[in-house]
């Protein structure tokens, strides 16, 4: 089933955003953690309750500060934690998909970058399973050629890890 809704709340905050989406007769909304996961568990429960009441399906966009293929190990660790924090909130408010930009090539080959990102995704999936969160990692097609996230890369990642993918048509257009 195809659902239609906005990426984010348009600056209204998640609760007002959900109400507006419902008034507009749309059926989904992306909760954006653009600059960090700044939502308490209580707020996550409130968001989930309202979304359920209004029949709005939620998804999550993890912070932009993610690079699972960084040259710096501490950045990979922090990136994984940002994704896990996003997954935890998503699980609390009932979102299924956690979307993120997986990383950058930097000075690595596409193959080296792919292996690092695949390894990180498998590790994160293990923690999701351990915590019994009903969420799926969905790396997104990216618009910059310097970023990991071509259609081919993501389809291969999906096949090998079982993750989902997010097709952003604006990114796809920009990439080509």
PDB file of C-alpha atoms in Angstrom:
ATOM      1  CA  UNK A   1       0.000   0.000   0.000  1.00  0.00           C
ATOM      2  CA  UNK A   2       1.313   3.449  -0.887  1.00  0.00           C
ATOM      3  CA  UNK A   3       0.942   6.068   1.813  1.00  0.00           C
ATOM      4  CA  UNK A   4       1.378   9.804   1.350  1.00  0.00           C
ATOM      5  CA  UNK A   5       2.582  12.332   3.890  1.00  0.00           C
ATOM      6  CA  UNK A   6       5.282  14.869   4.672  1.00  0.00           C
ATOM      7  CA  UNK A   7       8.887  14.510   5.717  1.00  0.00           C
ATOM      8  CA  UNK A   8       8.624  16.245   9.068  1.00  0.00           C
ATOM      9  CA  UNK A   9       6.096  18.469  10.700  1.00  0.00           C
ATOM     10  CA  UNK A  10       6.925  21.707   8.920  1.00  0.00           C
ATOM     11  CA  UNK A  11       8.266  23.225  12.132  1.00  0.00           C
ATOM     12  CA  UNK A  12       5.045  22.603  14.073  1.00  0.00           C
ATOM     13  CA  UNK A  13       6.429  19.891  16.324  1.00  0.00           C
ATOM     14  CA  UNK A  14       5.436  16.259  16.027  1.00  0.00           C
ATOM     15  CA  UNK A  15       2.076  16.409  17.838  1.00  0.00           C
ATOM     16  CA  UNK A  16       0.756  19.385  15.860  1.00  0.00           C
ATOM     17  CA  UNK A  17       2.257  17.861  12.724  1.00  0.00           C
ATOM     18  CA  UNK A  18       0.330  14.614  13.235  1.00  0.00           C
ATOM     19  CA  UNK A  19      -2.900  16.548  13.776  1.00  0.00           C
ATOM     20  CA  UNK A  20      -2.304  18.587  10.608  1.00  0.00           C
ATOM     21  CA  UNK A  21      -1.507  15.459   8.576  1.00  0.00           C
ATOM     22  CA  UNK A  22      -4.780  13.909   9.789  1.00  0.00           C
ATOM     23  CA  UNK A  23      -6.769  17.077   8.957  1.00  0.00           C
ATOM     24  CA  UNK A  24      -5.278  17.043   5.456  1.00  0.00           C
ATOM     25  CA  UNK A  25      -6.456  13.430   5.023  1.00  0.00           C
ATOM     26  CA  UNK A  26      -2.882  12.186   4.563  1.00  0.00           C
ATOM     27  CA  UNK A  27      -1.838   8.934   6.161  1.00  0.00           C
ATOM     28  CA  UNK A  28       1.820   9.109   7.183  1.00  0.00           C
ATOM     29  CA  UNK A  29       4.536  11.401   8.517  1.00  0.00           C
ATOM     30  CA  UNK A  30       8.281  11.148   8.927  1.00  0.00           C
ATOM     31  CA  UNK A  31       9.603  12.101  12.362  1.00  0.00           C
ATOM     32  CA  UNK A  32      12.865  13.885  11.680  1.00  0.00           C
ATOM     33  CA  UNK A  33      15.778  13.637  14.089  1.00  0.00           C
ATOM     34  CA  UNK A  34      17.781  15.846  11.744  1.00  0.00           C
ATOM     35  CA  UNK A  35      20.285  17.282  14.225  1.00  0.00           C
ATOM     36  CA  UNK A  36      20.038  14.708  16.995  1.00  0.00           C
ATOM     37  CA  UNK A  37      17.603  12.431  18.786  1.00  0.00           C
ATOM     38  CA  UNK A  38      16.060  14.962  21.146  1.00  0.00           C
ATOM     39  CA  UNK A  39      12.879  13.214  22.179  1.00  0.00           C
ATOM     40  CA  UNK A  40      12.215  11.781  25.617  1.00  0.00           C
ATOM     41  CA  UNK A  41      10.611   8.373  25.998  1.00  0.00           C
ATOM     42  CA  UNK A  42       7.516  10.048  27.467  1.00  0.00           C
ATOM     43  CA  UNK A  43       7.265  12.285  24.399  1.00  0.00           C
ATOM     44  CA  UNK A  44       7.770   9.247  22.155  1.00  0.00           C
ATOM     45  CA  UNK A  45       4.863   7.474  23.860  1.00  0.00           C
ATOM     46  CA  UNK A  46       2.671  10.573  23.431  1.00  0.00           C
ATOM     47  CA  UNK A  47       3.585  10.845  19.735  1.00  0.00           C
ATOM     48  CA  UNK A  48       2.800   7.151  19.240  1.00  0.00           C
ATOM     49  CA  UNK A  49      -0.512   7.385  21.043  1.00  0.00           C
ATOM     50  CA  UNK A  50      -1.682  10.354  18.967  1.00  0.00           C
ATOM     51  CA  UNK A  51      -0.499   8.796  15.693  1.00  0.00           C
ATOM     52  CA  UNK A  52      -2.399   5.607  16.509  1.00  0.00           C
ATOM     53  CA  UNK A  53      -5.525   7.570  17.461  1.00  0.00           C
ATOM     54  CA  UNK A  54      -5.393   9.530  14.185  1.00  0.00           C
ATOM     55  CA  UNK A  55      -4.446   6.538  12.022  1.00  0.00           C
ATOM     56  CA  UNK A  56      -1.132   8.071  10.949  1.00  0.00           C
ATOM     57  CA  UNK A  57       1.770   5.763  10.088  1.00  0.00           C
ATOM     58  CA  UNK A  58       5.105   7.126  11.293  1.00  0.00           C
ATOM     59  CA  UNK A  59       8.629   6.620  10.038  1.00  0.00           C
ATOM     60  CA  UNK A  60      11.899   8.073  11.327  1.00  0.00           C
ATOM     61  CA  UNK A  61      14.772   9.880   9.668  1.00  0.00           C
ATOM     62  CA  UNK A  62      17.878   9.420  11.811  1.00  0.00           C
ATOM     63  CA  UNK A  63      20.293  12.356  12.268  1.00  0.00           C
ATOM     64  CA  UNK A  64      22.364  13.551   9.349  1.00  0.00           C
ATOM     65  CA  UNK A  65      25.560  13.160  11.397  1.00  0.00           C
ATOM     66  CA  UNK A  66      26.058   9.536  10.386  1.00  0.00           C
ATOM     67  CA  UNK A  67      29.023   7.984   8.623  1.00  0.00           C
ATOM     68  CA  UNK A  68      29.293   4.232   9.043  1.00  0.00           C
ATOM     69  CA  UNK A  69      32.401   4.251   6.816  1.00  0.00           C
ATOM     70  CA  UNK A  70      34.367   7.007   8.558  1.00  0.00           C
ATOM     71  CA  UNK A  71      38.146   6.822   8.837  1.00  0.00           C
ATOM     72  CA  UNK A  72      37.679   7.706  12.515  1.00  0.00           C
ATOM     73  CA  UNK A  73      36.450   4.778  14.647  1.00  0.00           C
ATOM     74  CA  UNK A  74      34.805   7.097  17.194  1.00  0.00           C
ATOM     75  CA  UNK A  75      32.637   8.575  14.425  1.00  0.00           C
ATOM     76  CA  UNK A  76      31.474   5.094  13.443  1.00  0.00           C
ATOM     77  CA  UNK A  77      30.642   4.326  17.091  1.00  0.00           C
ATOM     78  CA  UNK A  78      28.736   7.630  17.433  1.00  0.00           C
ATOM     79  CA  UNK A  79      26.934   7.007  14.128  1.00  0.00           C
ATOM     80  CA  UNK A  80      25.773   3.575  15.264  1.00  0.00           C
ATOM     81  CA  UNK A  81      24.524   5.078  18.529  1.00  0.00           C
ATOM     82  CA  UNK A  82      22.549   7.769  16.685  1.00  0.00           C
ATOM     83  CA  UNK A  83      20.878   5.072  14.604  1.00  0.00           C
ATOM     84  CA  UNK A  84      20.156   2.960  17.698  1.00  0.00           C
ATOM     85  CA  UNK A  85      18.710   5.969  19.552  1.00  0.00           C
ATOM     86  CA  UNK A  86      16.479   6.610  16.531  1.00  0.00           C
ATOM     87  CA  UNK A  87      15.438   2.943  16.481  1.00  0.00           C
ATOM     88  CA  UNK A  88      14.586   3.010  20.178  1.00  0.00           C
ATOM     89  CA  UNK A  89      12.288   6.035  19.789  1.00  0.00           C
ATOM     90  CA  UNK A  90      10.783   4.526  16.636  1.00  0.00           C
ATOM     91  CA  UNK A  91       9.997   1.323  18.527  1.00  0.00           C
ATOM     92  CA  UNK A  92       8.356   3.297  21.338  1.00  0.00           C
ATOM     93  CA  UNK A  93       6.082   5.331  19.048  1.00  0.00           C
ATOM     94  CA  UNK A  94       5.377   2.531  16.616  1.00  0.00           C
ATOM     95  CA  UNK A  95       7.370   3.527  13.536  1.00  0.00           C
ATOM     96  CA  UNK A  96       8.580   0.627  11.444  1.00  0.00           C
ATOM     97  CA  UNK A  97      11.167   2.259   9.149  1.00  0.00           C
ATOM     98  CA  UNK A  98      14.292   4.069  10.325  1.00  0.00           C
ATOM     99  CA  UNK A  99      15.782   5.949   7.382  1.00  0.00           C
ATOM    100  CA  UNK A 100      19.358   7.260   7.290  1.00  0.00           C
ATOM    101  CA  UNK A 101      22.200   8.268   4.993  1.00  0.00           C
ATOM    102  CA  UNK A 102      24.747   5.516   5.598  1.00  0.00           C
ATOM    103  CA  UNK A 103      28.055   7.221   4.880  1.00  0.00           C
ATOM    104  CA  UNK A 104      30.646   8.729   2.600  1.00  0.00           C
ATOM    105  CA  UNK A 105      33.326   7.151   0.430  1.00  0.00           C
ATOM    106  CA  UNK A 106      36.014   9.665   1.454  1.00  0.00           C
ATOM    107  CA  UNK A 107      39.258   8.109   0.157  1.00  0.00           C
ATOM    108  CA  UNK A 108      37.962   4.549   0.128  1.00  0.00           C
ATOM    109  CA  UNK A 109      36.853   2.523  -2.850  1.00  0.00           C
ATOM    110  CA  UNK A 110      33.165   1.798  -3.290  1.00  0.00           C
ATOM    111  CA  UNK A 111      33.860  -1.817  -2.278  1.00  0.00           C
ATOM    112  CA  UNK A 112      35.678  -0.859   0.930  1.00  0.00           C
ATOM    113  CA  UNK A 113      32.890   1.548   1.846  1.00  0.00           C
ATOM    114  CA  UNK A 114      30.241  -1.070   1.120  1.00  0.00           C
ATOM    115  CA  UNK A 115      31.924  -3.645   3.380  1.00  0.00           C
ATOM    116  CA  UNK A 116      32.209  -1.189   6.290  1.00  0.00           C
ATOM    117  CA  UNK A 117      28.581  -0.099   5.983  1.00  0.00           C
ATOM    118  CA  UNK A 118      27.329  -3.670   5.620  1.00  0.00           C
ATOM    119  CA  UNK A 119      29.262  -4.717   8.741  1.00  0.00           C
ATOM    120  CA  UNK A 120      27.814  -1.810  10.741  1.00  0.00           C
ATOM    121  CA  UNK A 121      24.256  -2.530   9.568  1.00  0.00           C
ATOM    122  CA  UNK A 122      24.546  -6.191  10.547  1.00  0.00           C
ATOM    123  CA  UNK A 123      25.824  -5.157  14.008  1.00  0.00           C
ATOM    124  CA  UNK A 124      22.971  -2.672  14.464  1.00  0.00           C
ATOM    125  CA  UNK A 125      20.437  -5.279  13.301  1.00  0.00           C
ATOM    126  CA  UNK A 126      21.771  -7.602  16.013  1.00  0.00           C
ATOM    127  CA  UNK A 127      21.110  -4.968  18.670  1.00  0.00           C
ATOM    128  CA  UNK A 128      17.641  -4.289  17.259  1.00  0.00           C
ATOM    129  CA  UNK A 129      16.855  -8.003  17.478  1.00  0.00           C
ATOM    130  CA  UNK A 130      18.292  -8.261  21.009  1.00  0.00           C
ATOM    131  CA  UNK A 131      16.087  -5.360  22.146  1.00  0.00           C
ATOM    132  CA  UNK A 132      13.046  -6.837  20.340  1.00  0.00           C
ATOM    133  CA  UNK A 133      12.368  -3.560  18.567  1.00  0.00           C
ATOM    134  CA  UNK A 134      10.011  -4.000  15.627  1.00  0.00           C
ATOM    135  CA  UNK A 135      11.885  -1.617  13.344  1.00  0.00           C
ATOM    136  CA  UNK A 136      13.741  -1.993  10.077  1.00  0.00           C
ATOM    137  CA  UNK A 137      16.859  -0.135   9.007  1.00  0.00           C
ATOM    138  CA  UNK A 138      16.246   1.628   5.687  1.00  0.00           C
ATOM    139  CA  UNK A 139      19.340   3.282   4.221  1.00  0.00           C
ATOM    140  CA  UNK A 140      18.305   6.001   1.786  1.00  0.00           C
ATOM    141  CA  UNK A 141      19.320   6.696  -1.782  1.00  0.00           C
ATOM    142  CA  UNK A 142      21.564   9.741  -1.597  1.00  0.00           C
ATOM    143  CA  UNK A 143      21.871  12.662  -3.968  1.00  0.00           C
ATOM    144  CA  UNK A 144      25.616  13.265  -3.883  1.00  0.00           C
ATOM    145  CA  UNK A 145      28.024  11.013  -5.762  1.00  0.00           C
ATOM    146  CA  UNK A 146      30.450  11.377  -2.804  1.00  0.00           C
ATOM    147  CA  UNK A 147      27.910   9.598  -0.586  1.00  0.00           C
ATOM    148  CA  UNK A 148      27.292   5.891  -0.386  1.00  0.00           C
ATOM    149  CA  UNK A 149      23.748   5.173  -1.507  1.00  0.00           C
ATOM    150  CA  UNK A 150      23.285   4.401  -5.189  1.00  0.00           C
ATOM    151  CA  UNK A 151      20.335   2.246  -6.206  1.00  0.00           C
ATOM    152  CA  UNK A 152      22.689  -0.645  -6.995  1.00  0.00           C
ATOM    153  CA  UNK A 153      24.500  -0.406  -3.649  1.00  0.00           C
ATOM    154  CA  UNK A 154      21.281  -0.335  -1.666  1.00  0.00           C
ATOM    155  CA  UNK A 155      19.688  -3.222  -3.559  1.00  0.00           C
ATOM    156  CA  UNK A 156      22.808  -5.315  -2.904  1.00  0.00           C
ATOM    157  CA  UNK A 157      22.736  -4.300   0.774  1.00  0.00           C
ATOM    158  CA  UNK A 158      19.052  -5.239   0.991  1.00  0.00           C
ATOM    159  CA  UNK A 159      19.721  -8.633  -0.588  1.00  0.00           C
ATOM    160  CA  UNK A 160      22.683  -9.401   1.692  1.00  0.00           C
ATOM    161  CA  UNK A 161      21.411  -8.034   5.030  1.00  0.00           C
ATOM    162  CA  UNK A 162      17.623  -8.010   4.768  1.00  0.00           C
ATOM    163  CA  UNK A 163      17.476  -4.279   5.499  1.00  0.00           C
ATOM    164  CA  UNK A 164      14.888  -2.126   3.780  1.00  0.00           C
ATOM    165  CA  UNK A 165      15.706   0.790   1.514  1.00  0.00           C
ATOM    166  CA  UNK A 166      14.269   4.261   1.155  1.00  0.00           C
ATOM    167  CA  UNK A 167      13.904   5.684  -2.337  1.00  0.00           C
ATOM    168  CA  UNK A 168      14.061   9.474  -2.273  1.00  0.00           C
ATOM    169  CA  UNK A 169      13.159  10.461  -5.822  1.00  0.00           C
ATOM    170  CA  UNK A 170      14.701  13.935  -5.493  1.00  0.00           C
ATOM    171  CA  UNK A 171      17.986  12.329  -4.396  1.00  0.00           C
ATOM    172  CA  UNK A 172      17.743   9.808  -7.219  1.00  0.00           C
ATOM    173  CA  UNK A 173      17.253  12.595  -9.742  1.00  0.00           C
ATOM    174  CA  UNK A 174      20.140  14.645  -8.286  1.00  0.00           C
ATOM    175  CA  UNK A 175      22.458  11.644  -8.316  1.00  0.00           C
ATOM    176  CA  UNK A 176      21.897  10.934 -12.011  1.00  0.00           C
TER     177      UNK A 176
END
